[in-house]
Amino acid sequence: MLTVNKLIPQARGLAPVLVKRAARVELDWDVRQKSRFDAVDSLGRTLGVFLSRGTLVRGGDMLVAEDGSMIVVDAAPQPVMVVTACTAHGSPFDLLRAAYHLGNRHVQLELTPDRLKLEPDHVLADMLRQMHLIVNDANDAFEPEGGAYAAGGDGHGHGHGHAHAHDAHRDHGHPH
């Protein structure tokens, strides 16, 4: 078994040729949200992955084994529900309202400007349809938001690389 204990988010800083030549491993979201798991890479090697607790593995991340081997993570297609606004009976605002209600239920969501993606749940599907949204089953990669308190604050575990006005002017009359 090849032991992996390092992750390079989105293979940042690595030459594209190294990423292209690396072995690959395809993992679904259930596995990628764990910090310890076993997998088999594209070269047939068994990987024992031991990352820091709380580490989320995203599609495009690079795993580094103790022997220096690099393995690119691909987000495996998995069953998901894709939710879109109904143009005949609703508006794009319905999607925002649905994201609010799903968030209140702590449902993991992948957000894009025109759709939500979540793991299958027939009760939630019925609720979303009652909100005049279109719910379709699909088999697709799932990359849910990391949450407001994820490293970097943007939901994907990486920083922006620049300061925002609210970061530069912390002392402006009210607490954060």
mmCIF file of N, CA and C in Angstrom, residues 14-134:
data_model
loop_
_atom_site.group_PDB
_atom_site.id
_atom_site.type_symbol
_atom_site.label_atom_id
_atom_site.label_comp_id
_atom_site.label_asym_id
_atom_site.label_seq_id
_atom_site.Cartn_x
_atom_site.Cartn_y
_atom_site.Cartn_z
ATOM 1 N N LEU A 14 2.350 23.547 -9.342
ATOM 2 C CA LEU A 14 3.000 22.455 -10.067
ATOM 3 C C LEU A 14 2.979 22.728 -11.565
ATOM 4 N N ALA A 15 4.037 22.332 -12.228
ATOM 5 C CA ALA A 15 4.111 22.493 -13.683
ATOM 6 C C ALA A 15 3.028 21.648 -14.348
ATOM 7 N N PRO A 16 2.341 22.185 -15.346
ATOM 8 C CA PRO A 16 1.279 21.438 -16.031
ATOM 9 C C PRO A 16 1.729 20.064 -16.540
ATOM 10 N N VAL A 17 2.981 19.936 -16.937
ATOM 11 C CA VAL A 17 3.474 18.650 -17.437
ATOM 12 C C VAL A 17 3.483 17.609 -16.309
ATOM 13 N N LEU A 18 3.788 18.029 -15.076
ATOM 14 C CA LEU A 18 3.759 17.095 -13.950
ATOM 15 C C LEU A 18 2.337 16.628 -13.663
ATOM 16 N N VAL A 19 1.396 17.548 -13.748
ATOM 17 C CA VAL A 19 -0.005 17.206 -13.515
ATOM 18 C C VAL A 19 -0.486 16.240 -14.600
ATOM 19 N N LYS A 20 -0.103 16.526 -15.840
ATOM 20 C CA LYS A 20 -0.535 15.686 -16.968
ATOM 21 C C LYS A 20 0.006 14.262 -16.845
ATOM 22 N N ARG A 21 1.220 14.111 -16.357
ATOM 23 C CA ARG A 21 1.861 12.794 -16.264
ATOM 24 C C ARG A 21 1.478 12.011 -15.006
ATOM 25 N N ALA A 22 0.839 12.666 -14.050
ATOM 26 C CA ALA A 22 0.520 12.018 -12.773
ATOM 27 C C ALA A 22 -0.544 10.947 -12.944
ATOM 28 N N ALA A 23 -0.502 9.960 -12.068
ATOM 29 C CA ALA A 23 -1.574 8.968 -12.001
ATOM 30 C C ALA A 23 -2.849 9.693 -11.583
ATOM 31 N N ARG A 24 -3.985 9.042 -11.734
ATOM 32 C CA ARG A 24 -5.266 9.636 -11.377
ATOM 33 C C ARG A 24 -6.034 8.702 -10.467
ATOM 34 N N VAL A 25 -6.929 9.284 -9.680
ATOM 35 C CA VAL A 25 -7.841 8.490 -8.870
ATOM 36 C C VAL A 25 -9.204 9.184 -8.922
ATOM 37 N N GLU A 26 -10.234 8.390 -9.173
ATOM 38 C CA GLU A 26 -11.589 8.915 -9.270
ATOM 39 C C GLU A 26 -12.334 8.587 -7.978
ATOM 40 N N LEU A 27 -12.824 9.641 -7.304
ATOM 41 C CA LEU A 27 -13.470 9.485 -6.001
ATOM 42 C C LEU A 27 -14.786 10.250 -5.967
ATOM 43 N N ASP A 28 -15.811 9.632 -5.371
ATOM 44 C CA ASP A 28 -17.078 10.349 -5.218
ATOM 45 C C ASP A 28 -17.024 11.246 -3.987
ATOM 46 N N TRP A 29 -18.061 12.053 -3.798
ATOM 47 C CA TRP A 29 -18.062 13.030 -2.713
ATOM 48 C C TRP A 29 -18.020 12.357 -1.352
ATOM 49 N N ASP A 30 -18.687 11.234 -1.199
ATOM 50 C CA ASP A 30 -18.695 10.548 0.088
ATOM 51 C C ASP A 30 -17.268 10.235 0.544
ATOM 52 N N VAL A 31 -16.422 9.813 -0.365
ATOM 53 C CA VAL A 31 -15.025 9.504 -0.031
ATOM 54 C C VAL A 31 -14.215 10.790 0.120
ATOM 55 N N ARG A 32 -14.414 11.757 -0.779
ATOM 56 C CA ARG A 32 -13.592 12.971 -0.774
ATOM 57 C C ARG A 32 -13.791 13.853 0.446
ATOM 58 N N GLN A 33 -14.869 13.652 1.198
ATOM 59 C CA GLN A 33 -15.048 14.461 2.405
ATOM 60 C C GLN A 33 -14.456 13.790 3.641
ATOM 61 N N LYS A 34 -13.821 12.637 3.446
ATOM 62 C CA LYS A 34 -13.158 11.947 4.559
ATOM 63 C C LYS A 34 -11.662 12.255 4.522
ATOM 64 N N SER A 35 -11.046 12.254 5.680
ATOM 65 C CA SER A 35 -9.609 12.537 5.726
ATOM 66 C C SER A 35 -8.781 11.256 5.722
ATOM 67 N N ARG A 36 -9.443 10.106 5.893
ATOM 68 C CA ARG A 36 -8.749 8.820 5.854
ATOM 69 C C ARG A 36 -9.571 7.850 5.031
ATOM 70 N N PHE A 37 -8.936 7.314 3.966
ATOM 71 C CA PHE A 37 -9.637 6.368 3.109
ATOM 72 C C PHE A 37 -8.629 5.593 2.269
ATOM 73 N N ASP A 38 -9.079 4.486 1.712
ATOM 74 C CA ASP A 38 -8.284 3.692 0.777
ATOM 75 C C ASP A 38 -8.859 3.874 -0.612
ATOM 76 N N ALA A 39 -8.012 3.799 -1.623
ATOM 77 C CA ALA A 39 -8.449 3.926 -3.016
ATOM 78 C C ALA A 39 -7.433 3.210 -3.898
ATOM 79 N N VAL A 40 -7.797 3.031 -5.158
ATOM 80 C CA VAL A 40 -6.892 2.440 -6.147
ATOM 81 C C VAL A 40 -6.728 3.456 -7.270
ATOM 82 N N ASP A 41 -5.473 3.792 -7.608
ATOM 83 C CA ASP A 41 -5.233 4.798 -8.649
ATOM 84 C C ASP A 41 -5.213 4.168 -10.036
ATOM 85 N N SER A 42 -5.012 4.996 -11.048
ATOM 86 C CA SER A 42 -5.049 4.554 -12.446
ATOM 87 C C SER A 42 -3.914 3.600 -12.802
ATOM 88 N N LEU A 43 -2.896 3.503 -11.961
ATOM 89 C CA LEU A 43 -1.801 2.560 -12.183
ATOM 90 C C LEU A 43 -2.031 1.247 -11.443
ATOM 91 N N GLY A 44 -3.181 1.137 -10.775
ATOM 92 C CA GLY A 44 -3.512 -0.079 -10.035
ATOM 93 C C GLY A 44 -2.914 -0.154 -8.640
ATOM 94 N N ARG A 45 -2.334 0.939 -8.168
ATOM 95 C CA ARG A 45 -1.735 0.958 -6.831
ATOM 96 C C ARG A 45 -2.794 1.222 -5.774
ATOM 97 N N THR A 46 -2.721 0.505 -4.666
ATOM 98 C CA THR A 46 -3.609 0.758 -3.537
ATOM 99 C C THR A 46 -3.037 1.912 -2.737
ATOM 100 N N LEU A 47 -3.890 2.921 -2.502
ATOM 101 C CA LEU A 47 -3.485 4.109 -1.765
ATOM 102 C C LEU A 47 -4.126 4.090 -0.383
ATOM 103 N N GLY A 48 -3.343 4.360 0.618
ATOM 104 C CA GLY A 48 -3.851 4.601 1.963
ATOM 105 C C GLY A 48 -3.702 6.081 2.218
ATOM 106 N N VAL A 49 -4.817 6.802 2.216
ATOM 107 C CA VAL A 49 -4.781 8.259 2.337
ATOM 108 C C VAL A 49 -5.041 8.648 3.788
ATOM 109 N N PHE A 50 -4.110 9.436 4.344
ATOM 110 C CA PHE A 50 -4.179 9.897 5.733
ATOM 111 C C PHE A 50 -3.898 11.395 5.731
ATOM 112 N N LEU A 51 -4.970 12.208 5.680
ATOM 113 C CA LEU A 51 -4.840 13.658 5.639
ATOM 114 C C LEU A 51 -5.257 14.245 6.987
ATOM 115 N N SER A 52 -4.954 15.501 7.198
ATOM 116 C CA SER A 52 -5.364 16.185 8.433
ATOM 117 C C SER A 52 -6.879 16.138 8.562
ATOM 118 N N ARG A 53 -7.344 15.938 9.774
ATOM 119 C CA ARG A 53 -8.794 15.893 10.019
ATOM 120 C C ARG A 53 -9.452 17.162 9.493
ATOM 121 N N GLY A 54 -10.592 16.987 8.881
ATOM 122 C CA GLY A 54 -11.337 18.115 8.342
ATOM 123 C C GLY A 54 -10.963 18.488 6.921
ATOM 124 N N THR A 55 -9.958 17.828 6.345
ATOM 125 C CA THR A 55 -9.540 18.129 4.980
ATOM 126 C C THR A 55 -10.588 17.617 4.000
ATOM 127 N N LEU A 56 -11.021 18.485 3.081
ATOM 128 C CA LEU A 56 -11.899 18.086 1.992
ATOM 129 C C LEU A 56 -11.047 17.929 0.743
ATOM 130 N N VAL A 57 -11.243 16.848 0.034
ATOM 131 C CA VAL A 57 -10.512 16.607 -1.204
ATOM 132 C C VAL A 57 -11.434 16.991 -2.361
ATOM 133 N N ARG A 58 -10.964 17.850 -3.233
ATOM 134 C CA ARG A 58 -11.743 18.348 -4.373
ATOM 135 C C ARG A 58 -11.195 17.784 -5.674
ATOM 136 N N GLY A 59 -12.070 17.704 -6.665
ATOM 137 C CA GLY A 59 -11.611 17.337 -7.999
ATOM 138 C C GLY A 59 -10.553 18.332 -8.447
ATOM 139 N N GLY A 60 -9.439 17.847 -8.960
ATOM 140 C CA GLY A 60 -8.334 18.711 -9.380
ATOM 141 C C GLY A 60 -7.230 18.831 -8.350
ATOM 142 N N ASP A 61 -7.494 18.363 -7.125
ATOM 143 C CA ASP A 61 -6.444 18.372 -6.100
ATOM 144 C C ASP A 61 -5.392 17.326 -6.426
ATOM 145 N N MET A 62 -4.187 17.543 -5.933
ATOM 146 C CA MET A 62 -3.089 16.603 -6.133
ATOM 147 C C MET A 62 -2.751 15.955 -4.800
ATOM 148 N N LEU A 63 -2.772 14.629 -4.768
ATOM 149 C CA LEU A 63 -2.316 13.878 -3.603
ATOM 150 C C LEU A 63 -0.841 13.563 -3.805
ATOM 151 N N VAL A 64 -0.063 13.612 -2.733
ATOM 152 C CA VAL A 64 1.368 13.303 -2.813
ATOM 153 C C VAL A 64 1.655 12.174 -1.828
ATOM 154 N N ALA A 65 2.222 11.083 -2.362
ATOM 155 C CA ALA A 65 2.556 9.921 -1.537
ATOM 156 C C ALA A 65 3.917 10.117 -0.883
ATOM 157 N N GLU A 66 4.183 9.294 0.124
ATOM 158 C CA GLU A 66 5.459 9.389 0.850
ATOM 159 C C GLU A 66 6.663 9.157 -0.056
ATOM 160 N N ASP A 67 6.490 8.383 -1.134
ATOM 161 C CA ASP A 67 7.617 8.137 -2.051
ATOM 162 C C ASP A 67 7.755 9.225 -3.119
ATOM 163 N N GLY A 68 6.918 10.287 -3.030
ATOM 164 C CA GLY A 68 6.971 11.387 -3.989
ATOM 165 C C GLY A 68 6.017 11.228 -5.155
ATOM 166 N N SER A 69 5.353 10.084 -5.266
ATOM 167 C CA SER A 69 4.371 9.890 -6.332
ATOM 168 C C SER A 69 3.252 10.911 -6.199
ATOM 169 N N MET A 70 2.757 11.366 -7.355
ATOM 170 C CA MET A 70 1.655 12.327 -7.356
ATOM 171 C C MET A 70 0.447 11.700 -8.038
ATOM 172 N N ILE A 71 -0.727 11.975 -7.462
ATOM 173 C CA ILE A 71 -1.972 11.412 -7.967
ATOM 174 C C ILE A 71 -3.009 12.526 -8.035
ATOM 175 N N VAL A 72 -3.540 12.782 -9.235
ATOM 176 C CA VAL A 72 -4.584 13.786 -9.430
ATOM 177 C C VAL A 72 -5.929 13.177 -9.049
ATOM 178 N N VAL A 73 -6.721 13.930 -8.314
ATOM 179 C CA VAL A 73 -8.055 13.490 -7.915
ATOM 180 C C VAL A 73 -9.075 13.978 -8.943
ATOM 181 N N ASP A 74 -9.883 13.051 -9.430
ATOM 182 C CA ASP A 74 -11.009 13.387 -10.291
ATOM 183 C C ASP A 74 -12.292 13.164 -9.496
ATOM 184 N N ALA A 75 -13.221 14.094 -9.586
ATOM 185 C CA ALA A 75 -14.518 13.932 -8.930
ATOM 186 C C ALA A 75 -15.327 12.943 -9.754
ATOM 187 N N ALA A 76 -15.642 11.792 -9.156
ATOM 188 C CA ALA A 76 -16.364 10.734 -9.860
ATOM 189 C C ALA A 76 -17.819 11.132 -10.082
ATOM 190 N N PRO A 77 -18.362 10.784 -11.227
ATOM 191 C CA PRO A 77 -19.807 10.974 -11.415
ATOM 192 C C PRO A 77 -20.560 10.139 -10.388
ATOM 193 N N GLN A 78 -21.645 10.694 -9.878
ATOM 194 C CA GLN A 78 -22.455 9.999 -8.887
ATOM 195 C C GLN A 78 -23.898 10.482 -9.039
ATOM 196 N N PRO A 79 -24.844 9.756 -8.492
ATOM 197 C CA PRO A 79 -26.234 10.212 -8.586
ATOM 198 C C PRO A 79 -26.413 11.547 -7.857
ATOM 199 N N VAL A 80 -27.036 12.491 -8.537
ATOM 200 C CA VAL A 80 -27.340 13.803 -7.974
ATOM 201 C C VAL A 80 -28.700 14.258 -8.499
ATOM 202 N N MET A 81 -29.250 15.242 -7.823
ATOM 203 C CA MET A 81 -30.438 15.929 -8.323
ATOM 204 C C MET A 81 -29.984 17.300 -8.809
ATOM 205 N N VAL A 82 -30.409 17.666 -10.008
ATOM 206 C CA VAL A 82 -30.098 18.973 -10.571
ATOM 207 C C VAL A 82 -31.391 19.786 -10.557
ATOM 208 N N VAL A 83 -31.340 20.934 -9.898
ATOM 209 C CA VAL A 83 -32.524 21.760 -9.698
ATOM 210 C C VAL A 83 -32.358 23.052 -10.490
ATOM 211 N N THR A 84 -33.363 23.361 -11.308
ATOM 212 C CA THR A 84 -33.341 24.582 -12.107
ATOM 213 C C THR A 84 -34.669 25.308 -11.943
ATOM 214 N N ALA A 85 -34.676 26.602 -12.278
ATOM 215 C CA ALA A 85 -35.897 27.400 -12.203
ATOM 216 C C ALA A 85 -36.815 27.030 -13.356
ATOM 217 N N CYS A 86 -38.095 27.081 -13.113
ATOM 218 C CA CYS A 86 -39.102 26.839 -14.145
ATOM 219 C C CYS A 86 -39.443 28.173 -14.794
ATOM 220 N N THR A 87 -39.096 28.323 -16.057
ATOM 221 C CA THR A 87 -39.328 29.598 -16.737
ATOM 222 C C THR A 87 -40.817 29.833 -17.015
ATOM 223 N N ALA A 88 -41.616 28.763 -17.072
ATOM 224 C CA ALA A 88 -43.047 28.910 -17.353
ATOM 225 C C ALA A 88 -43.841 29.331 -16.125
ATOM 226 N N HIS A 89 -43.431 28.893 -14.929
ATOM 227 C CA HIS A 89 -44.234 29.119 -13.731
ATOM 228 C C HIS A 89 -43.499 29.827 -12.597
ATOM 229 N N GLY A 90 -42.275 30.232 -12.815
ATOM 230 C CA GLY A 90 -41.524 30.837 -11.720
ATOM 231 C C GLY A 90 -40.506 31.824 -12.234
ATOM 232 N N SER A 91 -39.479 32.040 -11.389
ATOM 233 C CA SER A 91 -38.417 32.980 -11.749
ATOM 234 C C SER A 91 -37.095 32.454 -11.192
ATOM 235 N N PRO A 92 -35.969 33.013 -11.652
ATOM 236 C CA PRO A 92 -34.676 32.603 -11.094
ATOM 237 C C PRO A 92 -34.582 32.810 -9.580
ATOM 238 N N PHE A 93 -35.382 33.729 -9.023
ATOM 239 C CA PHE A 93 -35.390 33.951 -7.576
ATOM 240 C C PHE A 93 -35.807 32.688 -6.824
ATOM 241 N N ASP A 94 -36.643 31.854 -7.443
ATOM 242 C CA ASP A 94 -37.077 30.607 -6.809
ATOM 243 C C ASP A 94 -35.877 29.732 -6.448
ATOM 244 N N LEU A 95 -34.862 29.764 -7.269
ATOM 245 C CA LEU A 95 -33.648 28.981 -7.013
ATOM 246 C C LEU A 95 -32.919 29.513 -5.772
ATOM 247 N N LEU A 96 -32.861 30.815 -5.631
ATOM 248 C CA LEU A 96 -32.239 31.427 -4.457
ATOM 249 C C LEU A 96 -33.020 31.065 -3.197
ATOM 250 N N ARG A 97 -34.332 31.127 -3.277
ATOM 251 C CA ARG A 97 -35.189 30.764 -2.140
ATOM 252 C C ARG A 97 -34.983 29.303 -1.771
ATOM 253 N N ALA A 98 -34.858 28.422 -2.763
ATOM 254 C CA ALA A 98 -34.619 26.997 -2.500
ATOM 255 C C ALA A 98 -33.271 26.788 -1.815
ATOM 256 N N ALA A 99 -32.238 27.515 -2.268
ATOM 257 C CA ALA A 99 -30.918 27.392 -1.641
ATOM 258 C C ALA A 99 -30.992 27.801 -0.176
ATOM 259 N N TYR A 100 -31.768 28.833 0.126
ATOM 260 C CA TYR A 100 -31.952 29.269 1.508
ATOM 261 C C TYR A 100 -32.586 28.147 2.341
ATOM 262 N N HIS A 101 -33.675 27.571 1.842
ATOM 263 C CA HIS A 101 -34.371 26.526 2.598
ATOM 264 C C HIS A 101 -33.525 25.259 2.745
ATOM 265 N N LEU A 102 -32.801 24.897 1.716
ATOM 266 C CA LEU A 102 -31.921 23.728 1.804
ATOM 267 C C LEU A 102 -30.779 23.989 2.778
ATOM 268 N N GLY A 103 -30.245 25.202 2.758
ATOM 269 C CA GLY A 103 -29.189 25.562 3.706
ATOM 270 C C GLY A 103 -29.666 25.487 5.146
ATOM 271 N N ASN A 104 -30.911 25.883 5.382
ATOM 272 C CA ASN A 104 -31.475 25.780 6.735
ATOM 273 C C ASN A 104 -31.559 24.327 7.191
ATOM 274 N N ARG A 105 -31.605 23.409 6.238
ATOM 275 C CA ARG A 105 -31.641 21.979 6.555
ATOM 276 C C ARG A 105 -30.237 21.360 6.525
ATOM 277 N N HIS A 106 -29.232 22.207 6.369
ATOM 278 C CA HIS A 106 -27.827 21.778 6.322
ATOM 279 C C HIS A 106 -27.567 20.765 5.208
ATOM 280 N N VAL A 107 -28.258 20.946 4.084
ATOM 281 C CA VAL A 107 -28.069 20.092 2.917
ATOM 282 C C VAL A 107 -26.848 20.593 2.159
ATOM 283 N N GLN A 108 -25.960 19.684 1.804
ATOM 284 C CA GLN A 108 -24.789 20.085 1.026
ATOM 285 C C GLN A 108 -25.227 20.379 -0.407
ATOM 286 N N LEU A 109 -24.806 21.540 -0.911
ATOM 287 C CA LEU A 109 -25.225 22.018 -2.223
ATOM 288 C C LEU A 109 -24.041 22.433 -3.071
ATOM 289 N N GLU A 110 -24.139 22.127 -4.331
ATOM 290 C CA GLU A 110 -23.246 22.723 -5.325
ATOM 291 C C GLU A 110 -24.055 23.823 -5.989
ATOM 292 N N LEU A 111 -23.498 25.021 -5.998
ATOM 293 C CA LEU A 111 -24.206 26.189 -6.512
ATOM 294 C C LEU A 111 -23.595 26.694 -7.805
ATOM 295 N N THR A 112 -24.450 26.995 -8.763
ATOM 296 C CA THR A 112 -24.044 27.726 -9.959
ATOM 297 C C THR A 112 -25.109 28.797 -10.177
ATOM 298 N N PRO A 113 -24.878 29.763 -11.032
ATOM 299 C CA PRO A 113 -25.871 30.822 -11.220
ATOM 300 C C PRO A 113 -27.244 30.321 -11.695
ATOM 301 N N ASP A 114 -27.288 29.188 -12.369
ATOM 302 C CA ASP A 114 -28.568 28.746 -12.933
ATOM 303 C C ASP A 114 -29.041 27.378 -12.452
ATOM 304 N N ARG A 115 -28.369 26.794 -11.447
ATOM 305 C CA ARG A 115 -28.806 25.481 -10.954
ATOM 306 C C ARG A 115 -28.214 25.185 -9.592
ATOM 307 N N LEU A 116 -28.881 24.285 -8.909
ATOM 308 C CA LEU A 116 -28.382 23.719 -7.670
ATOM 309 C C LEU A 116 -28.171 22.242 -7.909
ATOM 310 N N LYS A 117 -27.201 21.671 -7.238
ATOM 311 C CA LYS A 117 -26.972 20.231 -7.322
ATOM 312 C C LYS A 117 -26.887 19.706 -5.905
ATOM 313 N N LEU A 118 -27.580 18.595 -5.642
ATOM 314 C CA LEU A 118 -27.550 17.983 -4.322
ATOM 315 C C LEU A 118 -27.712 16.480 -4.458
ATOM 316 N N GLU A 119 -27.374 15.789 -3.375
ATOM 317 C CA GLU A 119 -27.505 14.336 -3.383
ATOM 318 C C GLU A 119 -28.988 13.966 -3.369
ATOM 319 N N PRO A 120 -29.347 12.841 -3.986
ATOM 320 C CA PRO A 120 -30.753 12.449 -4.106
ATOM 321 C C PRO A 120 -31.454 12.305 -2.757
ATOM 322 N N ASP A 121 -32.668 12.846 -2.690
ATOM 323 C CA ASP A 121 -33.526 12.727 -1.509
ATOM 324 C C ASP A 121 -34.950 13.002 -1.989
ATOM 325 N N HIS A 122 -35.808 11.991 -1.954
ATOM 326 C CA HIS A 122 -37.148 12.142 -2.517
ATOM 327 C C HIS A 122 -38.000 13.169 -1.756
ATOM 328 N N VAL A 123 -37.793 13.316 -0.458
ATOM 329 C CA VAL A 123 -38.541 14.304 0.317
ATOM 330 C C VAL A 123 -38.153 15.720 -0.132
ATOM 331 N N LEU A 124 -36.847 15.952 -0.286
ATOM 332 C CA LEU A 124 -36.390 17.268 -0.752
ATOM 333 C C LEU A 124 -36.824 17.525 -2.192
ATOM 334 N N ALA A 125 -36.810 16.486 -3.015
ATOM 335 C CA ALA A 125 -37.254 16.640 -4.403
ATOM 336 C C ALA A 125 -38.713 17.092 -4.443
ATOM 337 N N ASP A 126 -39.559 16.484 -3.616
ATOM 338 C CA ASP A 126 -40.973 16.883 -3.564
ATOM 339 C C ASP A 126 -41.115 18.332 -3.098
ATOM 340 N N MET A 127 -40.347 18.718 -2.069
ATOM 341 C CA MET A 127 -40.395 20.087 -1.565
ATOM 342 C C MET A 127 -39.999 21.073 -2.669
ATOM 343 N N LEU A 128 -38.944 20.758 -3.404
ATOM 344 C CA LEU A 128 -38.458 21.648 -4.460
ATOM 345 C C LEU A 128 -39.471 21.767 -5.592
ATOM 346 N N ARG A 129 -40.113 20.668 -5.938
ATOM 347 C CA ARG A 129 -41.141 20.711 -6.988
ATOM 348 C C ARG A 129 -42.333 21.564 -6.540
ATOM 349 N N GLN A 130 -42.678 21.504 -5.256
ATOM 350 C CA GLN A 130 -43.766 22.340 -4.731
ATOM 351 C C GLN A 130 -43.400 23.823 -4.770
ATOM 352 N N MET A 131 -42.096 24.098 -4.831
ATOM 353 C CA MET A 131 -41.618 25.480 -4.936
ATOM 354 C C MET A 131 -41.514 25.908 -6.398
ATOM 355 N N HIS A 132 -42.121 25.144 -7.309
ATOM 356 C CA HIS A 132 -42.153 25.435 -8.746
ATOM 357 C C HIS A 132 -40.778 25.339 -9.400
ATOM 358 N N LEU A 133 -39.952 24.428 -8.887
ATOM 359 C CA LEU A 133 -38.634 24.205 -9.478
ATOM 360 C C LEU A 133 -38.632 22.892 -10.241
ATOM 361 N N ILE A 134 -37.722 22.775 -11.181
ATOM 362 C CA ILE A 134 -37.572 21.555 -11.969
ATOM 363 C C ILE A 134 -36.451 20.731 -11.348
#
